[in-house]
Short mmCIF file of C-alpha atoms in Angstrom, two decimals:
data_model
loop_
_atom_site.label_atom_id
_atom_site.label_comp_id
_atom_site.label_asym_id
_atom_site.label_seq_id
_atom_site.Cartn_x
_atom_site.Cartn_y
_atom_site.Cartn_z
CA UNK A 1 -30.19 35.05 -22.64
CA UNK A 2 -31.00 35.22 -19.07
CA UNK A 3 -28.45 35.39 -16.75
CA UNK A 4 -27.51 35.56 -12.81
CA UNK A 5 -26.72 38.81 -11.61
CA UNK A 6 -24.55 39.87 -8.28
CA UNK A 7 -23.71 43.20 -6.61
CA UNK A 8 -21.47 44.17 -5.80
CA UNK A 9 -18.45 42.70 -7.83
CA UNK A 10 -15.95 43.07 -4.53
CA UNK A 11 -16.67 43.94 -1.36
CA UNK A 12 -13.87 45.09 1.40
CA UNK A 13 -14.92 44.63 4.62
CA UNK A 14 -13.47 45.12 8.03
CA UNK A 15 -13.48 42.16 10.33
CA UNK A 16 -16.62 42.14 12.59
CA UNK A 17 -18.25 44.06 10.30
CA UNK A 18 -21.70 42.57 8.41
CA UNK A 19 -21.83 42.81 4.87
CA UNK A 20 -25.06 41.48 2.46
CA UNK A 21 -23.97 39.97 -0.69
CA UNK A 22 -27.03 40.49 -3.27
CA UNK A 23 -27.67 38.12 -6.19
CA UNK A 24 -30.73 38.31 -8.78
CA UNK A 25 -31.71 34.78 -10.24
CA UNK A 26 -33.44 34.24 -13.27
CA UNK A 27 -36.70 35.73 -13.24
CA UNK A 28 -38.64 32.09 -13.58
CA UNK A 29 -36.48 30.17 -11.50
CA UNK A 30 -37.39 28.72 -8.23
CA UNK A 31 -34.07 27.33 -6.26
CA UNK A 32 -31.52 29.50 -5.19
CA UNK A 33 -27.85 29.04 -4.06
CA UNK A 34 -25.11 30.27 -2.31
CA UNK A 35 -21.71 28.73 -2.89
CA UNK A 36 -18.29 29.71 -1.96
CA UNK A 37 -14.78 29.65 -2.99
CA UNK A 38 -11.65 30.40 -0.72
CA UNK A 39 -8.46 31.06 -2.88
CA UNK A 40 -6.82 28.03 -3.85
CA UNK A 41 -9.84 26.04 -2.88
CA UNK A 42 -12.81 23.85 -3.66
CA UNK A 43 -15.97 25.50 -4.66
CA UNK A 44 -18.61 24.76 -1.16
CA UNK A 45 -22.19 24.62 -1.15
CA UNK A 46 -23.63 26.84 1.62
CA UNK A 47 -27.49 26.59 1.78
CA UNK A 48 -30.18 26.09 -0.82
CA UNK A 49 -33.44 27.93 -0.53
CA UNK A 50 -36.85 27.39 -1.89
CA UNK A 51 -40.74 28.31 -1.30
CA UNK A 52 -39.10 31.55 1.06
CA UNK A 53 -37.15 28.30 3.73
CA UNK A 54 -34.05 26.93 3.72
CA UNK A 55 -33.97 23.59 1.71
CA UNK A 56 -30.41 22.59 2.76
CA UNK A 57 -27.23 24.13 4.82
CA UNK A 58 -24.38 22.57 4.47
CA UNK A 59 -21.87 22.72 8.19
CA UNK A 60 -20.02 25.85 7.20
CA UNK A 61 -23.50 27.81 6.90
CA UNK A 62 -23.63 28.77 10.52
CA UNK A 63 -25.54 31.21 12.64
CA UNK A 64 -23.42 34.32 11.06
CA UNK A 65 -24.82 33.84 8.03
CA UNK A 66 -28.52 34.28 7.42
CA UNK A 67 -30.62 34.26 3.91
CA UNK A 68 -33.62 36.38 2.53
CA UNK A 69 -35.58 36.79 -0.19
CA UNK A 70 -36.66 40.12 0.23
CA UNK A 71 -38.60 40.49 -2.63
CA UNK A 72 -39.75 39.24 -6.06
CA UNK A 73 -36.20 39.12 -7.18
CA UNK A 74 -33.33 39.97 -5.08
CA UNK A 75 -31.68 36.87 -3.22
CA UNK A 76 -29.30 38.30 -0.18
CA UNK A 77 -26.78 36.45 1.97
CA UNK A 78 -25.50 38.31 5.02
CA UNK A 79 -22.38 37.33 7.29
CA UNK A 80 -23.28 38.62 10.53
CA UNK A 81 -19.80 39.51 11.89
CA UNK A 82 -17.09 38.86 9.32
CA UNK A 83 -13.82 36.58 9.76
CA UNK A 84 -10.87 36.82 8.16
CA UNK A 85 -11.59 33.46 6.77
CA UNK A 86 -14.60 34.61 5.36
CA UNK A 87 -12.38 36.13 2.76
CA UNK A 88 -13.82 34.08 -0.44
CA UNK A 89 -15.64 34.59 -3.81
CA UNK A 90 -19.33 33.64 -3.32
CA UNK A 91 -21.34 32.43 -5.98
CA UNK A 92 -25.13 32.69 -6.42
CA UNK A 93 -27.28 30.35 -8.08
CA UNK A 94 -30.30 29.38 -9.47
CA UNK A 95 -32.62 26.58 -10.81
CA UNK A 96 -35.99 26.11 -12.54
CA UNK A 97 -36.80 23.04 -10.63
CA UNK A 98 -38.50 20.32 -12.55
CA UNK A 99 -39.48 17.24 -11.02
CA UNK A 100 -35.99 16.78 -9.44
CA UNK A 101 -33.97 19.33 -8.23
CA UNK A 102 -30.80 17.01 -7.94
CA UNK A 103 -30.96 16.99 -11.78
CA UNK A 104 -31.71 20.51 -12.67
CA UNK A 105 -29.05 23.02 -14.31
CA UNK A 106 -27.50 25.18 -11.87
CA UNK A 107 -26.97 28.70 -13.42
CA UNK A 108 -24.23 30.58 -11.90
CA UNK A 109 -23.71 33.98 -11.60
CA UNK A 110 -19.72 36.12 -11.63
CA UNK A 111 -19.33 36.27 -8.13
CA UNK A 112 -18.52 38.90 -5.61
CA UNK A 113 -15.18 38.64 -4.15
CA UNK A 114 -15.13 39.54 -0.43
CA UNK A 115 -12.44 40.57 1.38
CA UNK A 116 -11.97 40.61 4.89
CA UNK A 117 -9.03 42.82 6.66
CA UNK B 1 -21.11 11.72 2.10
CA UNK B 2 -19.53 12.10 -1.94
CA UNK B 3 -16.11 13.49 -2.74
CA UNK B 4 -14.82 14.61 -6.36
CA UNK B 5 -11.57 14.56 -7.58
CA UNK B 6 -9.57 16.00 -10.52
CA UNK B 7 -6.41 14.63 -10.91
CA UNK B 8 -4.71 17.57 -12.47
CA UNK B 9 -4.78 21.10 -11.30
CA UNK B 10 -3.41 21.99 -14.97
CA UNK B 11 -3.66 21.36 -18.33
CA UNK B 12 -1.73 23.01 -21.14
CA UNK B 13 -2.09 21.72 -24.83
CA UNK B 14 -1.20 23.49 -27.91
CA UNK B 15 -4.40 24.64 -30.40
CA UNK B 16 -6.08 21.41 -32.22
CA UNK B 17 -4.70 18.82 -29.98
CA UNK B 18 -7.02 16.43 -28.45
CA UNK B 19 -7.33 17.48 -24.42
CA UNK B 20 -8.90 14.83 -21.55
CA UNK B 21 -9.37 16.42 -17.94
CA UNK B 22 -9.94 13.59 -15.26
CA UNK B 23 -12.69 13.63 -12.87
CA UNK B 24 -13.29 10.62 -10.40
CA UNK B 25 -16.31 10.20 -7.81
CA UNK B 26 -16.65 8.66 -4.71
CA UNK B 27 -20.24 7.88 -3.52
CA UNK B 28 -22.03 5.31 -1.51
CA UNK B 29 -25.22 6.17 -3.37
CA UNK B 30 -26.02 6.86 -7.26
CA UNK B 31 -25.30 10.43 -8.52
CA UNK B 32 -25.27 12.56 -10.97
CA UNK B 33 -23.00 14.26 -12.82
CA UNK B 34 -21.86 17.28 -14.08
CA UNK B 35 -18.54 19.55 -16.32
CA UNK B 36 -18.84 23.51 -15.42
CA UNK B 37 -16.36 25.91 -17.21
CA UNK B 38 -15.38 29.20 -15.93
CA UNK B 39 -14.28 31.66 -18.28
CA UNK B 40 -12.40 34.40 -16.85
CA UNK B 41 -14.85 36.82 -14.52
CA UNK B 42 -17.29 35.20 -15.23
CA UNK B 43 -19.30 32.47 -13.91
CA UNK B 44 -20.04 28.74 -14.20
CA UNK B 45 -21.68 27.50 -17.41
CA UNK B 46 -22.97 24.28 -17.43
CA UNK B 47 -20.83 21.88 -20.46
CA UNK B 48 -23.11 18.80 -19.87
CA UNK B 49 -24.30 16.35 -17.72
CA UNK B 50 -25.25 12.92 -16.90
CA UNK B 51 -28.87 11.76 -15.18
CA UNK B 52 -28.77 8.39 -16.95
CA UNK B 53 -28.87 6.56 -20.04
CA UNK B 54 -26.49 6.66 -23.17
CA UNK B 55 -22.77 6.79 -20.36
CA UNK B 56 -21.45 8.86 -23.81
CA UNK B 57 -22.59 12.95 -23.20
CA UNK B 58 -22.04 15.48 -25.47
CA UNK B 59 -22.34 19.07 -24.50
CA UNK B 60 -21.09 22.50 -25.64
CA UNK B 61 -18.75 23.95 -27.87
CA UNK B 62 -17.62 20.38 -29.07
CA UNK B 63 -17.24 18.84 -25.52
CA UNK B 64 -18.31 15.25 -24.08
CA UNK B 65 -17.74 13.49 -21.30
CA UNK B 66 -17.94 9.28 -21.03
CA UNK B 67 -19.36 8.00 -17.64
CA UNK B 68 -18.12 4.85 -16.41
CA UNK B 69 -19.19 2.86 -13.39
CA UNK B 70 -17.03 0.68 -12.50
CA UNK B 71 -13.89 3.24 -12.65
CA UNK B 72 -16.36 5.95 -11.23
CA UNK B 73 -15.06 8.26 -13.71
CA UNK B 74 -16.21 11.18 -16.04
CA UNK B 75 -13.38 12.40 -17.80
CA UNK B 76 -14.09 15.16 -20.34
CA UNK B 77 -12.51 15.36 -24.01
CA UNK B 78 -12.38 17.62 -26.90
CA UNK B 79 -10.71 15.71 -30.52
CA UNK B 80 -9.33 19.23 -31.50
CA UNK B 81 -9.15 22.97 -28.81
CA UNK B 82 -8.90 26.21 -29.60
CA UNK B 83 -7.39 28.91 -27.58
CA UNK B 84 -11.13 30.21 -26.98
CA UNK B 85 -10.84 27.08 -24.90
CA UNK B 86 -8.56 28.56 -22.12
CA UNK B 87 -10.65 28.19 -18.48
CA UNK B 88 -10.97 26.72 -15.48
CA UNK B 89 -13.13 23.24 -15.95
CA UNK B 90 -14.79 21.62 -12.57
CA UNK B 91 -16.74 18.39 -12.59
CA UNK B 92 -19.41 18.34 -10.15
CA UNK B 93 -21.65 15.55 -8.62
CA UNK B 94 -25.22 15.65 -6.65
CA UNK B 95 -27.01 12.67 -4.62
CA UNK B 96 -29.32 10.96 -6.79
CA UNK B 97 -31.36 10.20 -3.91
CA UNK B 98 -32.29 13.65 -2.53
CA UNK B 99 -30.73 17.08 -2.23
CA UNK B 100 -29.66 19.65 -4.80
CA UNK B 101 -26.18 20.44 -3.70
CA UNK B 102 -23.04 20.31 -6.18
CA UNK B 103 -20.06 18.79 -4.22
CA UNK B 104 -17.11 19.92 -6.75
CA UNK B 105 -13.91 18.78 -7.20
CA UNK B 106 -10.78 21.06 -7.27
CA UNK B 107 -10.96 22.41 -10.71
CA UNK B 108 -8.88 21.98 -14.01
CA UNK B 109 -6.87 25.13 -15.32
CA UNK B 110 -6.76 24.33 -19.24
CA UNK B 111 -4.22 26.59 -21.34
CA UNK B 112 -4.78 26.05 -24.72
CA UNK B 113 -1.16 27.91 -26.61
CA UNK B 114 -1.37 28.72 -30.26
#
């Protein structure tokens, strides 16, 4: 069965430093997702992205963090300059997109577990 | 803007009891709505959700979920768990009027002890 895939597993990161969190969606899918979870907390939309823009950001996707599809299949988020509070798991996403996103099955991938010292 | 809650953080039932994990919604506008279960490192699989319809949704591995209106609820229940059901349920919502987004609520730790 197709599944989400994301690299690296955990990443350890100095603060200030910029780190790219990569995610490959299902190969036929069309929307893609980045969603986080701090420790203890809610899981948080970031941004959607579809036809290579930015469909939706939510308030805590600021101008450290940036998006790219780089190619056929890899899906990227960056954080610019890393916070401690940055220190989450991030979850990629994707959907197929029928005739309403809003209603289409989000497929998740494991996560990659940042950590920011 | 639409909020989530579940009302318990955890659950712990003993193997073939009947289990119900709480989910309640907040939303000006109609939504949709969604159960996700996280098994351990892993990620979130979809249980089931609900566009419209039949407010009675049955999903995976013997789950459903009733939606109801006027309580803005969608609780999820299993008659009978097994300790395969151990992980971390969230109920999820998105706008029915535009945008894609999954506002979740805190998640539901269910321990399922032989």
């Amino acid at each position: 069965e197709p599944e989400v895939t994301q690299t690296p597993s955990h990443q350890v990161t100095q603060m200030g430093q910029e780190v790219i969190l990569r995610c490959v969606p299902i190969s036929n899918h069309l929307y893609f997702y980045w969603y986080r979870q701090i420790l203890g907390q809610k899981v948080e939309f970031l941004v959607s992205f579809y036809n290579n823009e930015i469909s939706e950001k939510s308030e805590i996707f600021d101008d450290q963090f940036s998006v790219e599809r780089p190619d056929g299949s890899n899906f990227t988020l960056k954080i610019r300059s890393t916070k401690l509070e940055d220190s989450a798991m991030y979850f990629c996403a994707s959907s197929e997109m029928g005739w309403e996103a809003s209603t289409d099955t989000q497929y998740f991938g494991p996560g990659t577990r940042l950590t920011v010292l | 803007a639409q909020s989530v809650t579940q009302l318990d953080s955890q659950v712990p039932v003993f193997e073939e009891a009947p289990v119900e994990l709480r989910c309640n919604y907040s939303s000006s506008v109609s939504v949709y709505l969604f159960w996700y279960v996280q098994y351990p490192n892993q990620g979130l699989q979809l249980l089931l959700k609900y566009l419209s319809g039949s407010t009675l949704v049955k999903g995976i591995n013997g789950f459903e979920a009733e939606f109801n209106k006027s309580q803005t609820s969608f609780h999820l229940r299993k008659p009978s768990v097994h300790i395969s059901d151990t992980a971390e349920y969230f109920c999820a919502v998105t706008l029915g009027t535009s945008g894609s987004r999954l506002t979740f609520g805190e998640g539901t730790q269910l321990t399922v002890n032989p």
